[in-house]
Every structure is written in C-alpha cells, then in structure tokens.
Amino acid sequence: MTEDGRLLRGERTRTAVLDRALPLATTAGLDGLSLGQLADTLGISKSGLFAHWRSKEALQLAVIDHARQQWTDEVIRPGMAAPRGVRRLWAVHDRRLSFYESVRLPGGCFFANANFEYNARPGVIRDRLAAELTDWMTFLTRLATDAIDVGDLRPGTDAAGLAYETESLGVCAVMQAPVLGPVTFRHARHALHEHLRVLATDPTILTELT
Amino acid sequence: MTEDGRLLRGERTRTAVLDRALPLATTAGLDGLSLGQLADTLGISKSGLFAHWRSKEALQLAVIDHARQQWTDEVIRPGMAAPRGVRRLWAVHDRRLSFYESVRLPGGCFFANANFEYNARPGVIRDRLAAELTDWMTFLTRLATDAIDVGDLRPGTDAAGLAYETESLGVCAVMQAPVLGPVTFRHARHALHEHLRVLATDPTILTELT
DNA sequence: TTTATTTACGAACGGTCGGTCGTTTTGTAG
DNA sequence: CTACAAAACGACCGACCGTTCGTAAATAAA
C-alpha cells in the first residue's frame, strides 16, 4: 500500500486482501467468510476481488496458503532454531502454545477451525486441508524420530504416538483456552513435559526446559 | 409419528425435528444449519418450525440440549457402569472413542465442532456451549479425583491435568480420524493407558484394561 | 503520446437465508 | 357435536449471498 494507505495493484493488493481475510476466516469460518464484508473493511468493491481470484473457492485456497506461510514463518522456523533432538521437539510445542497464549490471533488456530469446519464436507478445500494436516503430522513425527535418533529418547519409542500426543495437547489448549482460561496452556506444557521425562534416556535434559 | 410415517403434533414432532437437526448441525455447523433444508427433509413447511421455536436461535439451543441428552444416554451412562476408580475413568474414555470409531455420527463430535465454531462469536449460544464444556471438564476431573481417592492413582496426582489430557486425546482422535484414519483412536487409547500406568499405584490394574 | 492490459468500479442478477402473516387443518376438551 | 387452541401451511418480505457484466480509471509497454 502507498504511504497514504491506499492499495496498489497487483501482488501487493493480493497479500493485503489475504492479510485481512485470514483473521476473518479464522473467526467466521472459511465458509462463513463474506466477500462483501471483506471488501468493505478493505475499502474496495466486492467485484474488485474477482479481478484477482476467479471465485470464492479460489480465494479460500489462497487463504489456506497464506495461513500456512504465516504459520511457517512465525512458529515453525523459530522453533527449528533450537538444537536437534528433544529440545527442538519441545521448542516447536512451546512456540505454538506461546503464539496463541499471547492472543496473536483472535478465534484461535485457523487450521484447527478449518479442519473441523470441513471434516464432513467433501471437495477441493477439504482435500487441501487434509494434505496440510498430513504434512504437519509428518513433520512432528520427524521431530520425534530425530529425538530418538540422537539418543534423547529411548530406542523403541513410538514416534507417531508421541507426535499425536503433542498435536492433541497443543490443539486442545488453543481450543479450550477461551472457555477454561490460560490454565489449558499450563496443562499442555506440563503433560508433554511429564511424558517426555518418562521417555527420556537422561531425564536431566528435560529439567533445563521451561 | 403415526404408523404410516407422518408426524403427529406436539412433543413428538419436536423430538423428530431435533433428531433430524442434530446430524445436520454436526456436519453443516450449528450456524450453517438451514431451516429450509431441515423442513424439506422432514417433509414439513419452514414456517411450521416457527410454531415450535420462536427463532432459529431457540431451535439451536434446543439442538444443544438434545445433543447433551443423547451424549449422556449413549456414552456417559454406560461408562459409569464400570467400577469406581481408574476403571471408570478408562471406561468413559474408551466409550467415547468406541462411539465415534464405529462411525455413529457423520461429521464427528457435535460439541467439539460447535465449540470451534463459536469460539470467537459472543452470544447466548457461545455461553451455553461454554457451560457445557465446563460441566464436562468438571465431570472428568471428578472421575480423576475419585481414582485418586480410592487409591488407584498416586496421591498428589494432578486430577485437572489428567482430565485435560483425557479430553485432548479424545477430541483430537475424533477430529483427525477422517484424515489420518483409525490409527488416531489407537494413539488416543495407548497414550492415556501409558500415562495412567505411570500414575498408578499398582500398574497391574491397567494391564487388565483393554 | 499512443496503445494494450490490468485493475477497479457500480449496478444488477438469481438464489438462499431467517422470519412474518393470514388462513386452514387438526386434535382435543367440554 | 361444538368450540377452542395448537399446529401446519403457502405466500411473501427484506437482507445478504456469490457472481457477472459493461465500463472507467490506472499502469505499463510501444
């Protein structure tokens, strides 16, 4: 956008629209996202959106890409800065919780909301969301496997199971926090910490983590 | 309804409507529930619904009550038949997983979906859903506390934390099963089983459970 | 400066939404 | 049988939805 706030054309307009669409889709739902409302809050006309995306569905898919990009930049990449092994697994878990604990996004996690919304609605969007979830679980499993490989966790540890538990604790903390309060984040941290302590070859590794 | 399938008036009509509305609201969302579509599939007129509920919101609240009733009858009550202590906590966890594992309800768990849908939408419905979630967590915590009181779990065990982990594992298994497959149910059972074994005063109690 | 293309606009479309109204049907109580 | 109230109906309302279209403005290329 220009210095006076007006939108420029082309790519910059597109990212500006997606920046605005993501929080709207997070709170109102990816399907409940209203193109009219989106255009109004951007100060552009509804029909102008169709110059950039051929349909609402195309825009929704772009929102998903945008959300993944943001998630990668703000959560995964910083978490990956931690040393390999169980420290990195913990860093990703902790970053995710911190991200939502500091109320960065109203409406909770976009991907969790969208997955729930489209669980029973076949179509292109559901397939895309399913692929994102599969990728994410593969990533978590790889973190767990690495923690086993470097010797932080006992050989024979169920990497996929550990990834599943990490994901469950994280998602539910974000989901239930608006109702049950920030205690859910403490529970999510404590539960995984306890479990890792049981699985660790040297429990003292865990004591130095938050 | 009469022997030829037509609806009678009064209470029986109301429960017939709710029986039909609950799966629709589970798949399309409590807000995405369409009164026109609901009336069509029931073979009645849309305006006829307003003879029983003054507004869509009133019907949505009735759907929540109906879902809770069904949940109590089909999941909680059978689970409570188990002996006190850790066996009962496990029975409730297991019943919940079995309920959805056998594909009883398309669209997953109504309450989980609705909670996600209304997390960022203040209003009467959100308040009601929040109350339901609070009640449910209180119930789970009570089960955990009881398991401690009867001596199944170590004194000093974090009952609220255990309840939180139970809920997280159960919800996410149902949520992710459509994408990741039934392996999520195995993970949810295995993870809680492992955790309970760590917390148990006598681990042999756990071996006799599934 | 002229030309071509992208970008944005306002108006309008068909469709669905929740909701209202007057009327008719239906069950039940007297 | 009569009278009354609950229940169901069809027609209709205004609002909003995603989408299209013809056109005008803005940019980039010539």
Short mmCIF file of C-alpha atoms (C1' of nucleotides) in Angstrom, two decimals:
data_model
loop_
_atom_site.label_atom_id
_atom_site.label_comp_id
_atom_site.label_asym_id
_atom_site.label_seq_id
_atom_site.Cartn_x
_atom_site.Cartn_y
_atom_site.Cartn_z
CA MET A 1 0.00 0.00 0.00
CA THR A 2 1.07 3.61 -0.56
CA GLU A 3 2.15 5.97 2.20
CA ASP A 4 -1.40 7.31 2.45
CA GLY A 5 -2.82 3.84 2.98
CA ARG A 6 -4.41 3.24 -0.40
CA LEU A 7 -3.87 -0.12 -2.02
CA LEU A 8 -1.66 -0.53 -5.03
CA ARG A 9 -2.49 -3.01 -7.73
CA GLY A 10 -1.09 -6.43 -8.32
CA GLU A 11 0.64 -8.61 -5.83
CA ARG A 12 0.63 -6.14 -3.02
CA THR A 13 -3.12 -5.83 -3.22
CA ARG A 14 -3.43 -9.59 -3.12
CA THR A 15 -1.38 -10.00 0.05
CA ALA A 16 -3.22 -7.10 1.65
CA VAL A 17 -6.52 -8.84 0.96
CA LEU A 18 -5.24 -12.13 2.36
CA ASP A 19 -3.86 -10.43 5.46
CA ARG A 20 -7.36 -9.17 6.11
CA ALA A 21 -9.14 -12.35 5.03
CA LEU A 22 -7.19 -14.69 7.31
CA PRO A 23 -8.44 -13.33 10.66
CA LEU A 24 -11.95 -13.03 9.24
CA ALA A 25 -11.88 -16.66 8.10
CA THR A 26 -10.46 -17.69 11.46
CA THR A 27 -13.35 -16.18 13.40
CA ALA A 28 -16.27 -16.53 10.97
CA GLY A 29 -15.11 -19.77 9.37
CA LEU A 30 -13.60 -20.34 5.96
CA ASP A 31 -17.06 -20.81 4.51
CA GLY A 32 -18.65 -18.07 6.62
CA LEU A 33 -16.13 -15.61 5.21
CA SER A 34 -18.19 -12.94 3.43
CA LEU A 35 -16.71 -11.37 0.31
CA GLY A 36 -18.87 -8.29 0.79
CA GLN A 37 -17.71 -7.77 4.35
CA LEU A 38 -14.11 -8.45 3.34
CA ALA A 39 -14.27 -5.88 0.55
CA ASP A 40 -15.95 -3.32 2.82
CA THR A 41 -13.31 -3.49 5.53
CA LEU A 42 -10.64 -3.14 2.84
CA GLY A 43 -12.36 -0.14 1.29
CA ILE A 44 -12.64 -1.79 -2.11
CA SER A 45 -15.60 -3.09 -4.07
CA LYS A 46 -16.78 -6.65 -3.90
CA SER A 47 -16.45 -7.18 -7.63
CA GLY A 48 -12.85 -5.98 -7.49
CA LEU A 49 -11.95 -9.17 -5.65
CA PHE A 50 -12.88 -11.18 -8.73
CA ALA A 51 -10.11 -9.46 -10.68
CA HIS A 52 -7.63 -11.39 -8.52
CA TRP A 53 -9.49 -14.66 -7.85
CA ARG A 54 -11.96 -16.25 -10.18
CA SER A 55 -14.24 -17.46 -7.40
CA LYS A 56 -14.67 -17.53 -3.65
CA GLU A 57 -13.22 -21.02 -3.58
CA ALA A 58 -10.03 -19.82 -5.28
CA LEU A 59 -9.70 -17.10 -2.66
CA GLN A 60 -10.29 -19.61 0.13
CA LEU A 61 -7.48 -21.78 -1.21
CA ALA A 62 -5.25 -18.70 -1.29
CA VAL A 63 -6.16 -18.01 2.33
CA ILE A 64 -5.04 -21.52 3.24
CA ASP A 65 -1.70 -20.97 1.51
CA HIS A 66 -1.35 -17.64 3.27
CA ALA A 67 -2.07 -19.21 6.65
CA ARG A 68 0.49 -21.91 6.07
CA GLN A 69 3.08 -19.32 5.08
CA GLN A 70 2.41 -17.30 8.21
CA TRP A 71 2.47 -20.42 10.38
CA THR A 72 5.81 -21.47 8.91
CA ASP A 73 7.40 -18.06 9.36
CA GLU A 74 6.18 -17.30 12.86
CA VAL A 75 6.08 -20.70 14.57
CA ILE A 76 8.00 -23.43 12.81
CA ARG A 77 11.10 -21.55 11.69
CA PRO A 78 11.84 -20.00 15.12
CA GLY A 79 11.23 -23.37 16.75
CA MET A 80 13.67 -25.06 14.40
CA ALA A 81 16.40 -22.77 15.69
CA ALA A 82 16.64 -24.94 18.79
CA PRO A 83 19.29 -27.69 18.92
CA ARG A 84 18.35 -31.05 17.49
CA GLY A 85 16.65 -33.77 19.45
CA VAL A 86 14.11 -33.40 22.20
CA ARG A 87 14.94 -29.72 22.61
CA ARG A 88 13.69 -28.99 19.12
CA LEU A 89 10.51 -31.00 19.60
CA TRP A 90 9.86 -29.11 22.81
CA ALA A 91 10.68 -25.77 21.20
CA VAL A 92 8.07 -26.28 18.48
CA HIS A 93 5.45 -27.33 21.04
CA ASP A 94 6.30 -24.37 23.24
CA ARG A 95 6.32 -21.87 20.35
CA ARG A 96 2.89 -22.97 19.26
CA LEU A 97 1.47 -22.52 22.73
CA SER A 98 3.18 -19.18 23.24
CA PHE A 99 1.92 -17.97 19.88
CA TYR A 100 -1.72 -18.37 20.92
CA GLU A 101 -1.19 -17.68 24.61
CA SER A 102 -0.22 -14.12 23.71
CA VAL A 103 -3.53 -13.76 21.85
CA ARG A 104 -1.90 -13.19 18.50
CA LEU A 105 -4.90 -14.36 16.54
CA PRO A 106 -8.49 -13.92 17.69
CA GLY A 107 -10.53 -17.03 17.03
CA GLY A 108 -7.74 -19.47 17.80
CA CYS A 109 -5.94 -21.61 15.23
CA PHE A 110 -7.07 -21.19 11.65
CA PHE A 111 -6.13 -24.71 10.64
CA ALA A 112 -7.84 -26.37 13.57
CA ASN A 113 -11.02 -24.39 12.95
CA ALA A 114 -10.95 -25.10 9.22
CA ASN A 115 -10.31 -28.80 9.74
CA PHE A 116 -13.35 -29.03 11.99
CA GLU A 117 -15.42 -26.98 9.59
CA TYR A 118 -14.67 -29.17 6.59
CA ASN A 119 -14.40 -32.58 8.26
CA ALA A 120 -17.70 -33.65 6.70
CA ARG A 121 -17.68 -31.54 3.53
CA PRO A 122 -16.00 -33.28 0.63
CA GLY A 123 -14.40 -31.10 -2.00
CA VAL A 124 -11.24 -29.32 -3.05
CA ILE A 125 -10.92 -27.34 0.16
CA ARG A 126 -11.27 -30.37 2.39
CA ASP A 127 -8.64 -32.21 0.37
CA ARG A 128 -6.24 -29.30 0.70
CA LEU A 129 -6.78 -29.06 4.45
CA ALA A 130 -6.30 -32.80 4.80
CA ALA A 131 -2.99 -32.55 2.95
CA GLU A 132 -1.87 -29.75 5.26
CA LEU A 133 -2.72 -31.82 8.34
CA THR A 134 -0.90 -34.84 6.96
CA ASP A 135 2.18 -32.73 6.25
CA TRP A 136 2.09 -31.30 9.74
CA MET A 137 1.83 -34.70 11.40
CA THR A 138 4.67 -35.97 9.25
CA PHE A 139 6.75 -33.01 10.39
CA LEU A 140 6.01 -33.65 14.08
CA THR A 141 6.76 -37.34 13.65
CA ARG A 142 10.09 -36.45 12.05
CA LEU A 143 10.94 -34.29 15.07
CA ALA A 144 10.15 -37.19 17.37
CA THR A 145 12.16 -39.63 15.26
CA ASP A 146 15.11 -37.28 15.34
CA ALA A 147 14.91 -37.07 19.12
CA ILE A 148 15.15 -40.85 19.20
CA ASP A 149 17.99 -40.95 16.66
CA VAL A 150 20.20 -38.55 18.60
CA GLY A 151 19.64 -40.63 21.73
CA ASP A 152 17.49 -38.18 23.71
CA LEU A 153 14.55 -40.59 23.82
CA ARG A 154 14.62 -44.32 24.43
CA PRO A 155 15.01 -46.56 21.38
CA GLY A 156 11.69 -48.11 20.51
CA THR A 157 9.75 -45.03 21.45
CA ASP A 158 6.55 -44.67 19.40
CA ALA A 159 7.36 -41.58 17.34
CA ALA A 160 3.97 -41.33 15.66
CA GLY A 161 2.23 -41.72 19.01
CA LEU A 162 4.36 -39.01 20.56
CA ALA A 163 3.63 -36.72 17.62
CA TYR A 164 -0.08 -37.40 18.01
CA GLU A 165 0.01 -36.56 21.71
CA THR A 166 1.95 -33.36 21.07
CA GLU A 167 -0.59 -32.29 18.48
CA SER A 168 -3.58 -33.18 20.64
CA LEU A 169 -2.32 -31.25 23.64
CA GLY A 170 -1.49 -28.20 21.53
CA VAL A 171 -4.71 -28.05 19.60
CA CYS A 172 -6.96 -28.53 22.61
CA ALA A 173 -5.12 -25.90 24.64
CA VAL A 174 -5.88 -23.35 21.95
CA MET A 175 -9.42 -24.60 21.54
CA GLN A 176 -10.39 -24.60 25.20
CA ALA A 177 -8.48 -21.53 26.37
CA PRO A 178 -11.31 -19.07 25.57
CA VAL A 179 -13.60 -21.01 27.90
CA LEU A 180 -11.34 -22.57 30.53
CA GLY A 181 -8.70 -19.84 30.62
CA PRO A 182 -4.91 -19.90 30.27
CA VAL A 183 -4.69 -22.94 32.54
CA THR A 184 -5.03 -25.05 29.40
CA PHE A 185 -1.61 -23.87 28.21
CA ARG A 186 -0.04 -24.91 31.51
CA HIS A 187 -1.71 -28.30 31.24
CA ALA A 188 -0.50 -28.74 27.67
CA ARG A 189 3.08 -27.90 28.65
CA HIS A 190 3.06 -29.97 31.82
CA ALA A 191 1.53 -33.06 30.24
CA LEU A 192 4.05 -33.24 27.41
CA HIS A 193 6.92 -32.45 29.76
CA GLU A 194 5.92 -35.31 32.01
CA HIS A 195 5.59 -37.70 29.12
CA LEU A 196 8.96 -36.72 27.65
CA ARG A 197 10.55 -37.19 31.06
CA VAL A 198 9.29 -40.77 31.11
CA LEU A 199 10.58 -41.41 27.60
CA ALA A 200 13.94 -39.68 28.00
CA THR A 201 17.17 -41.62 28.33
CA ASP A 202 18.51 -38.86 30.57
CA PRO A 203 15.72 -37.03 32.44
CA THR A 204 18.05 -34.17 33.33
CA ILE A 205 17.73 -32.96 29.74
CA LEU A 206 14.13 -32.07 30.47
CA THR A 207 14.78 -30.13 33.65
CA GLU A 208 16.55 -27.39 31.74
CA LEU A 209 13.50 -26.91 29.52
CA THR A 210 10.92 -24.36 30.64
CA MET B 1 -45.12 -40.30 14.24
CA THR B 2 -48.04 -42.42 13.13
CA GLU B 3 -47.72 -45.94 11.77
CA ASP B 4 -47.69 -44.57 8.23
CA GLY B 5 -44.74 -42.27 8.99
CA ARG B 6 -46.48 -38.91 9.21
CA LEU B 7 -45.63 -36.62 12.08
CA LEU B 8 -48.02 -36.03 14.89
CA ARG B 9 -48.23 -32.66 16.58
CA GLY B 10 -46.70 -31.59 19.85
CA GLU B 11 -43.76 -33.11 21.59
CA ARG B 12 -43.25 -35.97 19.25
CA THR B 13 -42.87 -33.56 16.35
CA ARG B 14 -40.34 -31.56 18.32
CA THR B 15 -38.12 -34.54 19.09
CA ALA B 16 -38.41 -35.74 15.48
CA VAL B 17 -37.21 -32.36 14.29
CA LEU B 18 -34.30 -32.36 16.73
CA ASP B 19 -33.34 -35.91 15.78
CA ARG B 20 -33.02 -34.69 12.21
CA ALA B 21 -31.44 -31.33 13.09
CA LEU B 22 -28.61 -32.76 15.19
CA PRO B 23 -26.76 -34.61 12.40
CA LEU B 24 -27.35 -31.68 10.05
CA ALA B 25 -25.88 -29.25 12.59
CA THR B 26 -22.96 -31.61 13.18
CA THR B 27 -21.98 -31.67 9.53
CA ALA B 28 -23.03 -28.20 8.32
CA GLY B 29 -22.34 -26.39 11.58
CA LEU B 30 -24.79 -25.09 14.15
CA ASP B 31 -24.91 -21.78 12.30
CA GLY B 32 -24.83 -23.33 8.85
CA LEU B 33 -27.94 -25.34 9.74
CA SER B 34 -30.60 -24.31 7.21
CA LEU B 35 -34.18 -24.20 8.39
CA GLY B 36 -35.43 -24.60 4.83
CA GLN B 37 -33.35 -27.70 4.24
CA LEU B 38 -34.30 -29.08 7.65
CA ALA B 39 -38.00 -28.60 6.92
CA ASP B 40 -37.66 -30.12 3.45
CA THR B 41 -36.01 -33.31 4.64
CA LEU B 42 -38.73 -33.63 7.28
CA GLY B 43 -41.49 -33.11 4.74
CA ILE B 44 -42.92 -30.12 6.60
CA SER B 45 -43.00 -26.44 5.81
CA LYS B 46 -40.38 -24.00 7.01
CA SER B 47 -42.93 -21.79 8.74
CA GLY B 48 -44.18 -24.81 10.62
CA LEU B 49 -40.90 -24.87 12.54
CA PHE B 50 -41.72 -21.45 13.97
CA ALA B 51 -44.79 -22.90 15.63
CA HIS B 52 -42.43 -24.81 17.96
CA TRP B 53 -39.46 -22.42 18.26
CA ARG B 54 -39.73 -18.68 18.10
CA SER B 55 -36.45 -18.26 16.23
CA LYS B 56 -33.54 -20.15 14.76
CA GLU B 57 -31.52 -19.40 17.88
CA ALA B 58 -34.16 -21.03 20.08
CA LEU B 59 -34.01 -24.13 17.89
CA GLN B 60 -30.21 -24.13 18.05
CA LEU B 61 -30.33 -24.08 21.84
CA ALA B 62 -32.79 -26.97 21.73
CA VAL B 63 -30.36 -28.87 19.49
CA ILE B 64 -27.63 -28.37 22.10
CA ASP B 65 -29.90 -29.76 24.81
CA HIS B 66 -30.79 -32.68 22.56
CA ALA B 67 -27.11 -33.41 21.87
CA ARG B 68 -26.29 -33.37 25.54
CA GLN B 69 -29.16 -35.71 26.30
CA GLN B 70 -28.01 -38.14 23.61
CA TRP B 71 -24.40 -37.89 24.79
CA THR B 72 -25.43 -38.63 28.37
CA ASP B 73 -27.58 -41.61 27.43
CA GLU B 74 -25.22 -43.25 24.96
CA VAL B 75 -21.75 -42.51 26.33
CA ILE B 76 -21.66 -41.34 29.91
CA ARG B 77 -24.25 -43.61 31.49
CA PRO B 78 -22.83 -46.85 30.07
CA GLY B 79 -19.33 -45.72 31.07
CA MET B 80 -20.46 -45.08 34.61
CA ALA B 81 -21.45 -48.71 34.91
CA ALA B 82 -17.77 -49.58 35.39
CA PRO B 83 -16.39 -49.98 38.93
CA ARG B 84 -15.16 -46.85 40.66
CA GLY B 85 -11.62 -45.53 40.34
CA VAL B 86 -9.35 -45.70 37.35
CA ARG B 87 -11.53 -48.33 35.70
CA ARG B 88 -14.40 -45.88 35.44
CA LEU B 89 -12.19 -43.11 34.07
CA TRP B 90 -10.87 -45.51 31.48
CA ALA B 91 -14.35 -46.77 30.64
CA VAL B 92 -15.59 -43.26 29.85
CA HIS B 93 -12.53 -42.58 27.70
CA ASP B 94 -12.95 -45.87 25.91
CA ARG B 95 -16.71 -45.47 25.38
CA ARG B 96 -16.19 -42.08 23.80
CA LEU B 97 -13.62 -43.43 21.38
CA SER B 98 -15.69 -46.50 20.55
CA PHE B 99 -18.74 -44.32 19.96
CA TYR B 100 -17.06 -42.41 17.14
CA GLU B 101 -14.85 -45.25 15.97
CA SER B 102 -17.95 -47.13 14.92
CA VAL B 103 -18.99 -44.13 12.80
CA ARG B 104 -22.14 -43.49 14.72
CA LEU B 105 -22.29 -39.84 13.78
CA PRO B 106 -21.08 -38.42 10.49
CA GLY B 107 -19.23 -35.17 10.99
CA GLY B 108 -17.60 -36.19 14.25
CA CYS B 109 -18.46 -34.77 17.66
CA PHE B 110 -21.20 -32.16 17.69
CA PHE B 111 -19.88 -30.43 20.79
CA ALA B 112 -16.31 -30.22 19.54
CA ASN B 113 -17.47 -28.81 16.22
CA ALA B 114 -19.79 -26.31 17.85
CA ASN B 115 -17.15 -25.18 20.33
CA PHE B 116 -14.78 -24.44 17.50
CA GLU B 117 -17.48 -22.72 15.50
CA TYR B 118 -18.46 -20.36 18.31
CA ASN B 119 -15.09 -19.81 19.97
CA ALA B 120 -14.95 -16.24 18.64
CA ARG B 121 -18.66 -15.46 18.43
CA PRO B 122 -20.04 -13.96 21.63
CA GLY B 123 -23.70 -14.55 22.38
CA VAL B 124 -26.18 -16.84 24.03
CA ILE B 125 -25.10 -19.91 22.09
CA ARG B 126 -21.44 -19.48 22.88
CA ASP B 127 -22.26 -19.07 26.57
CA ARG B 128 -24.32 -22.24 26.55
CA LEU B 129 -21.58 -24.21 24.81
CA ALA B 130 -19.00 -22.85 27.25
CA ALA B 131 -21.16 -24.01 30.15
CA GLU B 132 -21.44 -27.47 28.61
CA LEU B 133 -17.66 -27.70 28.22
CA THR B 134 -17.09 -26.54 31.79
CA ASP B 135 -19.54 -29.15 33.09
CA TRP B 136 -17.84 -31.85 31.07
CA MET B 137 -14.37 -30.95 32.34
CA THR B 138 -15.70 -30.88 35.89
CA PHE B 139 -17.11 -34.35 35.34
CA LEU B 140 -13.82 -35.70 34.01
CA THR B 141 -11.91 -34.08 36.87
CA ARG B 142 -14.28 -35.72 39.33
CA LEU B 143 -13.56 -39.11 37.77
CA ALA B 144 -9.82 -38.47 38.14
CA THR B 145 -10.21 -37.30 41.72
CA ASP B 146 -12.17 -40.42 42.53
CA ALA B 147 -9.43 -42.59 41.06
CA ILE B 148 -7.02 -40.90 43.45
CA ASP B 149 -9.38 -41.19 46.43
CA VAL B 150 -9.85 -44.93 46.05
CA GLY B 151 -6.09 -45.35 45.86
CA ASP B 152 -5.77 -46.36 42.20
CA LEU B 153 -3.63 -43.34 41.37
CA ARG B 154 -0.79 -41.87 43.40
CA PRO B 155 -1.72 -39.21 45.98
CA GLY B 156 -0.78 -35.80 44.68
CA THR B 157 -1.70 -36.66 41.11
CA ASP B 158 -2.89 -33.61 39.17
CA ALA B 159 -6.56 -34.50 38.63
CA ALA B 160 -7.33 -31.46 36.46
CA GLY B 161 -4.28 -32.11 34.33
CA LEU B 162 -5.23 -35.74 33.85
CA ALA B 163 -8.76 -34.70 32.90
CA TYR B 164 -7.35 -32.23 30.40
CA GLU B 165 -5.15 -34.86 28.80
CA THR B 166 -8.02 -37.32 28.59
CA GLU B 167 -10.19 -34.73 26.88
CA SER B 168 -7.45 -33.64 24.48
CA LEU B 169 -6.66 -37.17 23.34
CA GLY B 170 -10.33 -38.00 22.87
CA VAL B 171 -11.30 -34.87 20.98
CA CYS B 172 -8.34 -34.98 18.62
CA ALA B 173 -8.84 -38.64 17.83
CA VAL B 174 -12.34 -37.86 16.62
CA MET B 175 -11.19 -34.73 14.81
CA GLN B 176 -8.28 -36.25 12.94
CA ALA B 177 -9.71 -39.68 12.20
CA PRO B 178 -11.37 -38.64 8.92
CA VAL B 179 -7.96 -37.57 7.59
CA LEU B 180 -5.43 -39.78 9.36
CA GLY B 181 -7.58 -42.88 9.71
CA PRO B 182 -8.49 -45.06 12.69
CA VAL B 183 -4.91 -45.01 13.91
CA THR B 184 -5.85 -41.90 15.89
CA PHE B 185 -8.12 -43.98 18.12
CA ARG B 186 -5.27 -46.39 18.87
CA HIS B 187 -2.99 -43.47 19.69
CA ALA B 188 -5.60 -41.93 21.97
CA ARG B 189 -6.06 -45.21 23.85
CA HIS B 190 -2.37 -46.01 24.04
CA ALA B 191 -1.28 -42.56 25.21
CA LEU B 192 -3.74 -42.42 28.10
CA HIS B 193 -3.02 -46.02 29.02
CA GLU B 194 0.70 -45.26 29.23
CA HIS B 195 0.10 -42.16 31.30
CA LEU B 196 -2.22 -43.94 33.70
CA ARG B 197 0.34 -46.71 34.11
CA VAL B 198 2.89 -44.13 35.23
CA LEU B 199 0.44 -42.59 37.68
CA ALA B 200 -0.97 -45.85 39.04
CA THR B 201 -0.06 -47.12 42.49
CA ASP B 202 -0.38 -50.66 41.18
CA PRO B 203 0.35 -50.91 37.41
CA THR B 204 -1.24 -54.35 37.23
CA ILE B 205 -4.65 -52.65 37.43
CA LEU B 206 -4.01 -51.22 33.97
CA THR B 207 -2.99 -54.47 32.32
CA GLU B 208 -6.49 -55.87 32.69
CA LEU B 209 -7.91 -52.86 30.79
CA THR B 210 -8.26 -53.19 27.01
"C1'" DT C 1 1.80 10.19 -26.80
"C1'" DT C 2 -0.48 6.25 -28.13
"C1'" DT C 3 -1.74 1.59 -27.18
"C1'" DA C 4 -2.76 -2.51 -24.65
"C1'" DT C 5 -3.67 -4.70 -20.37
"C1'" DT C 6 -4.58 -4.93 -15.75
"C1'" DT C 7 -7.38 -3.33 -12.05
"C1'" DA C 8 -11.28 -1.39 -10.01
"C1'" DC C 9 -15.98 0.07 -10.05
"C1'" DG C 10 -21.37 0.32 -9.76
"C1'" DA C 11 -25.32 -1.94 -10.98
"C1'" DA C 12 -27.69 -5.78 -11.34
"C1'" DC C 13 -28.69 -10.95 -11.34
"C1'" DG C 14 -30.63 -15.33 -9.42
"C1'" DG C 15 -30.68 -17.67 -5.25
"C1'" DT C 16 -30.98 -18.60 -0.30
"C1'" DC C 17 -31.43 -17.01 4.17
"C1'" DG C 18 -34.36 -16.25 8.61
"C1'" DG C 19 -38.70 -14.56 9.63
"C1'" DT C 20 -43.89 -12.88 9.30
"C1'" DC C 21 -48.77 -13.16 8.30
"C1'" DG C 22 -53.35 -14.76 7.42
"C1'" DT C 23 -55.57 -18.86 6.72
"C1'" DT C 24 -56.70 -23.60 7.02
"C1'" DT C 25 -56.32 -28.02 9.08
"C1'" DT C 26 -56.17 -30.98 13.04
"C1'" DG C 27 -56.57 -32.81 17.64
"C1'" DT C 28 -58.79 -32.45 21.93
"C1'" DA C 29 -61.73 -30.89 25.77
"C1'" DG C 30 -66.47 -29.65 27.03
"C1'" DC D 1 -71.47 -32.16 18.18
"C1'" DT D 2 -69.43 -27.96 19.26
"C1'" DA D 3 -65.79 -24.88 20.46
"C1'" DC D 4 -61.29 -23.73 21.13
"C1'" DA D 5 -56.37 -23.86 20.68
"C1'" DA D 6 -52.35 -25.90 18.81
"C1'" DA D 7 -50.23 -26.81 14.59
"C1'" DA D 8 -49.18 -26.68 9.77
"C1'" DC D 9 -49.38 -24.35 5.56
"C1'" DG D 10 -48.24 -21.24 1.31
"C1'" DA D 11 -47.13 -16.82 0.02
"C1'" DC D 12 -44.29 -13.29 0.77
"C1'" DC D 13 -40.75 -9.95 2.86
"C1'" DG D 14 -36.14 -7.61 3.22
"C1'" DA D 15 -31.39 -8.77 3.64
"C1'" DC D 16 -27.46 -10.87 2.17
"C1'" DC D 17 -25.00 -14.19 -0.62
"C1'" DG D 18 -21.59 -15.18 -4.67
"C1'" DT D 19 -21.21 -13.85 -9.32
"C1'" DT D 20 -21.46 -11.37 -13.88
"C1'" DC D 21 -21.14 -7.52 -16.95
"C1'" DG D 22 -20.11 -3.23 -19.18
"C1'" DT D 23 -17.36 0.48 -18.31
"C1'" DA D 24 -13.91 3.66 -16.49
"C1'" DA D 25 -9.52 4.51 -14.50
"C1'" DA D 26 -4.70 3.34 -13.79
"C1'" DT D 27 -0.46 1.36 -15.13
"C1'" DA D 28 2.98 -0.45 -18.27
"C1'" DA D 29 4.66 -1.06 -22.98
"C1'" DA D 30 5.18 0.87 -27.70
#
